[in-house]
Coordinates of N, CA and C in Angstrom, one line a residue:
M1 N -69.2 -26.0 37.3 CA -70.1 -24.9 37.6 C -71.5 -25.3 37.2
T2 N -72.5 -25.2 38.0 CA -73.8 -25.5 37.7 C -74.6 -24.3 37.3
S3 N -75.3 -24.4 36.2 CA -76.2 -23.2 35.8 C -77.6 -23.5 36.2
S4 N -78.2 -22.5 36.6 CA -79.6 -22.6 37.1 C -80.5 -21.9 36.2
I5 N -81.5 -22.6 35.6 CA -82.4 -22.0 34.7 C -83.8 -21.9 35.4
D6 N -84.3 -20.8 35.3 CA -85.6 -20.5 36.0 C -86.7 -21.4 35.3
P7 N -87.3 -22.4 36.1 CA -88.3 -23.3 35.5 C -89.5 -22.5 34.9
G8 N -89.7 -21.3 35.4 CA -90.8 -20.5 34.9 C -90.6 -20.1 33.4
L9 N -89.4 -19.9 33.0 CA -89.1 -19.6 31.6 C -89.3 -20.8 30.7
L10 N -88.9 -22.0 31.2 CA -89.2 -23.2 30.4 C -90.7 -23.5 30.4
G11 N -91.4 -23.1 31.4 CA -92.8 -23.3 31.5 C -93.5 -22.4 30.4
I12 N -93.1 -21.2 30.3 CA -93.6 -20.3 29.3 C -93.3 -20.8 27.9
Y13 N -92.1 -21.3 27.7 CA -91.6 -21.8 26.4 C -92.6 -23.0 26.0
E14 N -92.9 -23.9 26.9 CA -93.8 -25.0 26.6 C -95.2 -24.5 26.5
A15 N -95.7 -23.8 27.4 CA -97.1 -23.4 27.4 C -97.5 -22.5 26.3
W16 N -96.7 -21.5 25.9 CA -97.0 -20.6 24.8 C -97.2 -21.4 23.5
H17 N -96.2 -22.3 23.2 CA -96.3 -23.1 22.0 C -97.5 -24.0 22.0
T18 N -97.7 -24.7 23.1 CA -98.9 -25.6 23.3 C -100.2 -24.9 23.1
T19 N -100.4 -23.8 23.8 CA -101.7 -23.1 23.7 C -101.9 -22.5 22.3
V20 N -100.9 -22.0 21.7 CA -101.1 -21.4 20.3 C -101.4 -22.5 19.4
C21 N -100.7 -23.6 19.4 CA -101.0 -24.7 18.5 C -102.4 -25.3 18.7
A22 N -102.8 -25.3 19.9 CA -104.2 -25.8 20.2 C -105.3 -24.8 19.9
G23 N -104.9 -23.5 19.6 CA -105.9 -22.5 19.3 C -106.5 -22.0 20.5
D24 N -106.0 -22.2 21.7 CA -106.5 -21.8 23.0 C -105.9 -20.4 23.3
L25 N -106.5 -19.4 22.6 CA -105.9 -18.1 22.7 C -106.1 -17.4 24.1
A26 N -107.2 -17.8 24.8 CA -107.4 -17.3 26.1 C -106.3 -17.8 27.1
A27 N -105.9 -19.1 26.9 CA -104.8 -19.6 27.7 C -103.5 -19.0 27.3
T28 N -103.3 -18.7 26.0 CA -102.1 -18.0 25.6 C -102.0 -16.6 26.2
A29 N -103.1 -15.9 26.1 CA -103.1 -14.5 26.7 C -102.9 -14.6 28.2
A30 N -103.3 -15.6 28.9 CA -103.1 -15.7 30.3 C -101.6 -15.8 30.7
L31 N -100.8 -16.1 29.7 CA -99.3 -16.1 30.0 C -98.7 -14.7 30.1
Y32 N -99.5 -13.7 29.7 CA -98.9 -12.4 29.6 C -99.3 -11.6 30.9
A33 N -98.4 -10.7 31.3 CA -98.7 -9.8 32.4 C -99.8 -8.8 32.0
E34 N -100.5 -8.3 32.9 CA -101.6 -7.4 32.6 C -101.3 -6.3 31.7
H35 N -100.1 -5.7 31.8 CA -99.7 -4.5 31.0 C -98.5 -4.9 30.1
A36 N -98.5 -6.1 29.6 CA -97.5 -6.6 28.7 C -97.4 -5.8 27.4
V37 N -96.2 -5.8 26.8 CA -96.1 -5.1 25.5 C -95.8 -6.2 24.5
F38 N -96.4 -6.1 23.3 CA -96.3 -7.1 22.3 C -96.0 -6.3 21.0
E39 N -94.9 -6.8 20.3 CA -94.5 -6.1 19.0 C -94.4 -7.1 17.9
T40 N -95.1 -6.8 16.8 CA -94.9 -7.6 15.5 C -95.5 -6.7 14.4
P41 N -94.9 -6.9 13.2 CA -95.5 -6.2 12.0 C -96.9 -6.7 11.7
L42 N -97.2 -7.9 12.2 CA -98.6 -8.4 11.9 C -99.7 -7.5 12.4
V43 N -99.3 -6.7 13.5 CA -100.3 -5.7 14.0 C -100.8 -4.8 12.9
L44 N -99.9 -4.3 12.1 CA -100.3 -3.4 11.0 C -101.1 -4.1 9.9
A45 N -100.9 -5.4 9.7 CA -101.7 -6.1 8.7 C -103.1 -6.4 9.3
I46 N -103.3 -6.5 10.6 CA -104.6 -6.7 11.2 C -105.3 -5.4 11.4
Y47 N -104.6 -4.4 11.9 CA -105.1 -3.1 12.2 C -104.4 -2.0 11.4
P48 N -104.7 -1.8 10.2 CA -103.9 -0.9 9.3 C -103.8 0.6 9.9
D49 N -104.8 1.0 10.6 CA -104.8 2.4 11.2 C -104.2 2.5 12.5
H50 N -103.6 1.4 13.0 CA -103.0 1.4 14.4 C -101.8 2.3 14.5
G51 N -101.1 2.5 13.4 CA -99.9 3.4 13.4 C -98.6 2.8 13.9
S52 N -98.6 1.7 14.5 CA -97.4 1.0 14.9 C -97.6 -0.5 15.1
G53 N -96.6 -1.2 15.2 CA -96.7 -2.7 15.4 C -96.7 -3.0 16.9
V54 N -97.0 -2.1 17.8 CA -96.9 -2.3 19.2 C -98.3 -2.3 19.8
L55 N -98.5 -3.3 20.7 CA -99.8 -3.4 21.5 C -99.4 -3.5 22.9
V56 N -100.3 -2.9 23.8 CA -100.1 -2.9 25.2 C -101.3 -3.5 25.9
G57 N -101.1 -4.5 26.8 CA -102.2 -5.0 27.6 C -102.6 -6.4 27.2
R58 N -102.8 -7.2 28.2 CA -103.2 -8.6 28.0 C -104.5 -8.7 27.2
D59 N -105.5 -8.0 27.5 CA -106.7 -8.0 26.8 C -106.6 -7.6 25.3
V60 N -105.8 -6.6 25.1 CA -105.5 -6.1 23.7 C -104.8 -7.2 22.9
I61 N -103.8 -7.8 23.6 CA -103.0 -8.9 22.9 C -103.9 -10.1 22.6
Q62 N -104.8 -10.4 23.5 CA -105.7 -11.6 23.2 C -106.7 -11.2 22.0
R63 N -107.2 -10.0 22.0 CA -108.1 -9.6 20.9 C -107.3 -9.6 19.6
F64 N -106.1 -9.2 19.6 CA -105.2 -9.2 18.4 C -105.1 -10.7 17.9
M65 N -104.8 -11.6 18.8 CA -104.6 -13.0 18.5 C -105.8 -13.6 17.9
E66 N -107.0 -13.2 18.4 CA -108.3 -13.7 17.9 C -108.5 -13.1 16.5
D67 N -108.3 -11.8 16.4 CA -108.5 -11.1 15.1 C -107.5 -11.7 14.0
S68 N -106.3 -12.0 14.4 CA -105.3 -12.6 13.5 C -105.8 -13.9 13.0
K69 N -106.3 -14.7 13.9 CA -106.8 -16.1 13.5 C -108.0 -16.0 12.6
R70 N -108.9 -14.9 12.8 CA -110.0 -14.7 11.9 C -109.5 -14.3 10.5
K71 N -108.6 -13.3 10.5 CA -108.1 -12.8 9.2 C -107.2 -13.8 8.4
F72 N -106.5 -14.6 9.1 CA -105.6 -15.6 8.5 C -106.0 -17.0 9.0
P73 N -107.2 -17.5 8.7 CA -107.6 -18.8 9.3 C -106.8 -20.0 8.9
S74 N -106.2 -19.9 7.7 CA -105.3 -21.0 7.3 C -103.9 -20.6 7.8
D75 N -103.6 -21.1 8.9 CA -102.3 -20.7 9.6 C -101.2 -20.5 8.6
L76 N -100.5 -19.4 8.7 CA -99.3 -19.1 7.9 C -98.2 -20.0 8.4
A77 N -98.3 -20.5 9.6 CA -97.2 -21.3 10.2 C -97.7 -22.7 10.4
E78 N -96.7 -23.6 10.3 CA -97.0 -25.0 10.7 C -96.7 -25.1 12.2
W79 N -96.1 -24.1 12.8 CA -95.7 -24.1 14.2 C -94.7 -25.2 14.5
Y80 N -93.9 -25.5 13.5 CA -92.7 -26.4 13.8 C -91.6 -25.6 14.4
R81 N -91.0 -26.2 15.5 CA -89.8 -25.6 16.1 C -88.9 -26.7 16.5
S82 N -87.7 -26.4 16.7 CA -86.8 -27.4 17.2 C -86.9 -27.4 18.7
D83 N -86.2 -28.2 19.4 CA -86.2 -28.1 20.9 C -85.2 -27.2 21.5
K84 N -84.8 -26.2 20.7 CA -83.8 -25.3 21.2 C -84.4 -24.0 21.6
A85 N -84.2 -23.6 22.8 CA -84.6 -22.3 23.4 C -83.4 -21.7 24.0
F86 N -83.3 -20.4 23.9 CA -82.2 -19.7 24.5 C -82.7 -18.9 25.6
I87 N -82.1 -19.1 26.8 CA -82.5 -18.5 28.0 C -81.3 -17.8 28.6
N88 N -81.5 -16.5 28.9 CA -80.5 -15.7 29.6 C -81.1 -14.8 30.6
G89 N -81.0 -15.2 31.8 CA -81.6 -14.4 32.9 C -83.1 -14.5 32.8
R90 N -83.8 -13.4 32.5 CA -85.3 -13.4 32.3 C -85.7 -13.3 30.9
N91 N -84.7 -13.5 29.9 CA -85.0 -13.5 28.5 C -85.1 -14.9 27.9
L92 N -86.1 -15.0 27.0 CA -86.4 -16.3 26.4 C -86.5 -16.1 24.9
T93 N -85.9 -16.9 24.1 CA -85.9 -16.8 22.6 C -85.9 -18.1 22.0
W94 N -86.7 -18.3 20.9 CA -86.7 -19.5 20.1 C -87.1 -19.1 18.7
E95 N -86.9 -20.1 17.8 CA -87.2 -19.9 16.4 C -88.2 -20.9 15.9
Y96 N -89.1 -20.3 15.0 CA -89.9 -21.2 14.1 C -89.2 -21.0 12.7
P97 N -88.3 -22.0 12.3 CA -87.5 -21.8 11.1 C -88.3 -21.9 9.8
R98 N -87.8 -21.4 8.8 CA -88.4 -21.5 7.5 C -88.5 -22.9 7.0
K99 N -87.4 -23.6 7.1 CA -87.4 -25.0 6.7 C -87.9 -25.9 7.8
T100 N -88.8 -26.8 7.4 CA -89.4 -27.7 8.3 C -89.3 -29.1 7.7
P101 N -89.6 -30.2 8.5 CA -89.6 -31.5 7.9 C -90.6 -31.7 6.8
K102 N -91.7 -30.8 6.8 CA -92.8 -30.9 5.8 C -92.7 -29.9 4.7
G103 N -91.7 -29.0 4.8 CA -91.6 -28.0 3.7 C -91.2 -26.6 4.3
E104 N -91.9 -25.6 4.0 CA -91.6 -24.2 4.5 C -92.7 -23.7 5.2
Q105 N -92.4 -22.8 6.2 CA -93.4 -22.1 7.0 C -92.9 -20.7 7.2
V106 N -93.7 -19.8 7.7 CA -93.3 -18.5 8.0 C -92.2 -18.6 9.1
D107 N -91.1 -17.9 8.8 CA -90.0 -17.9 9.7 C -90.0 -16.8 10.7
L108 N -90.1 -17.2 12.0 CA -90.2 -16.2 13.1 C -89.2 -16.4 14.2
M109 N -88.9 -15.4 14.9 CA -88.1 -15.4 16.1 C -89.0 -14.9 17.2
E110 N -89.2 -15.6 18.2 CA -90.0 -15.2 19.4 C -89.0 -14.7 20.5
M111 N -89.1 -13.5 20.9 CA -88.2 -13.0 21.9 C -89.1 -12.4 23.1
M112 N -88.9 -13.0 24.3 CA -89.7 -12.6 25.4 C -88.9 -12.2 26.6
E113 N -89.5 -11.3 27.4 CA -88.9 -11.0 28.7 C -90.0 -11.5 29.7
I114 N -89.5 -12.2 30.7 CA -90.4 -12.8 31.7 C -90.1 -12.3 33.0
E115 N -91.2 -11.9 33.7 CA -91.0 -11.5 35.1 C -92.2 -12.1 35.9
N116 N -91.8 -12.7 37.1 CA -92.8 -13.3 38.0 C -93.6 -14.3 37.2
G117 N -93.0 -15.1 36.3 CA -93.7 -16.1 35.6 C -94.6 -15.7 34.5
L118 N -94.6 -14.4 34.1 CA -95.5 -13.9 33.1 C -94.6 -13.2 32.0
I119 N -95.1 -13.2 30.8 CA -94.5 -12.4 29.7 C -94.8 -10.9 29.9
T120 N -93.7 -10.2 30.0 CA -93.9 -8.7 30.1 C -93.6 -8.0 28.8
Y121 N -92.8 -8.6 27.9 CA -92.4 -7.9 26.7 C -92.2 -9.1 25.7
H122 N -92.9 -9.0 24.5 CA -92.8 -10.0 23.5 C -92.6 -9.4 22.2
R123 N -91.5 -9.7 21.5 CA -91.2 -9.2 20.2 C -91.1 -10.4 19.2
V124 N -91.8 -10.2 18.1 CA -91.8 -11.2 17.0 C -91.1 -10.7 15.8
Y125 N -89.9 -11.3 15.5 CA -89.2 -10.9 14.3 C -89.4 -11.8 13.1
W126 N -89.7 -11.3 12.0 CA -90.1 -12.1 10.8 C -88.9 -12.2 9.9
G127 N -88.6 -13.4 9.4 CA -87.6 -13.7 8.4 C -88.0 -13.3 7.0
W128 N -87.1 -13.5 6.0 CA -87.4 -13.1 4.7 C -88.6 -13.8 4.1
Y129 N -88.8 -15.1 4.4 CA -89.9 -15.8 3.8 C -91.3 -15.3 4.3
G130 N -91.3 -15.0 5.6 CA -92.5 -14.5 6.2 C -92.8 -13.1 5.7
V131 N -91.8 -12.2 5.6 CA -91.9 -10.9 5.2 C -92.5 -10.9 3.7
R132 N -92.0 -11.8 2.9 CA -92.5 -11.9 1.5 C -94.0 -12.1 1.5
L133 N -94.5 -12.9 2.4 CA -95.9 -13.2 2.5 C -96.7 -12.0 3.1
L134 N -96.1 -11.4 4.1 CA -96.7 -10.3 4.8 C -96.8 -9.0 4.0
A135 N -95.7 -8.7 3.2 CA -95.6 -7.4 2.5 C -96.8 -7.1 1.7
P136 N -97.4 -8.0 0.9 CA -98.6 -7.6 0.1 C -99.8 -7.2 0.9
V137 N -99.9 -7.9 2.0 CA -101.0 -7.6 3.0 C -100.8 -6.2 3.5
L138 N -99.6 -5.9 3.9 CA -99.3 -4.5 4.5 C -99.5 -3.5 3.4
A139 N -99.0 -3.7 2.2 CA -99.1 -2.8 1.1 C -100.6 -2.5 0.8
K140 N -101.4 -3.5 0.7 CA -102.8 -3.4 0.4 C -103.5 -2.6 1.6
A141 N -103.2 -2.9 2.8 CA -103.8 -2.3 3.9 C -103.5 -0.8 4.0
H142 N -102.4 -0.4 3.5 CA -102.0 1.0 3.6 C -102.2 1.8 2.3
T143 N -102.9 1.2 1.4 CA -103.3 2.0 0.2 C -104.8 2.2 0.2
L144 N -105.5 1.7 1.2 CA -107.0 1.9 1.3 C -107.3 3.3 1.7

């Protein structure tokens, strides 16, 4: 039995990582559908008054990425990942693991839903190491 993987999902897998690592956030944002949904606890660290970790819209997502880069200029992540991506239908998932060849980085799971070659829903799940680094920022942001 032959399995067929949508090359568009593999394209997103490669392009998202490449554009983020290069700091080309306009190119990263172009991978999202116009009304895409993006979820991460980092939203509350960047925008303490936002009220949730959910953003909607390509332009809003790009602005968030730019603001995140300004607030955390020394990347929290080394952006190391293995070559393992999990694809099921229109869903794409991969990990930025805590342990890397150079040490430790923020541990993240990227989970995306892709339609017509664009990201429509993106959820970022943080592991214990990343949460430990993010918690003080969130606590400080919500005591102001």
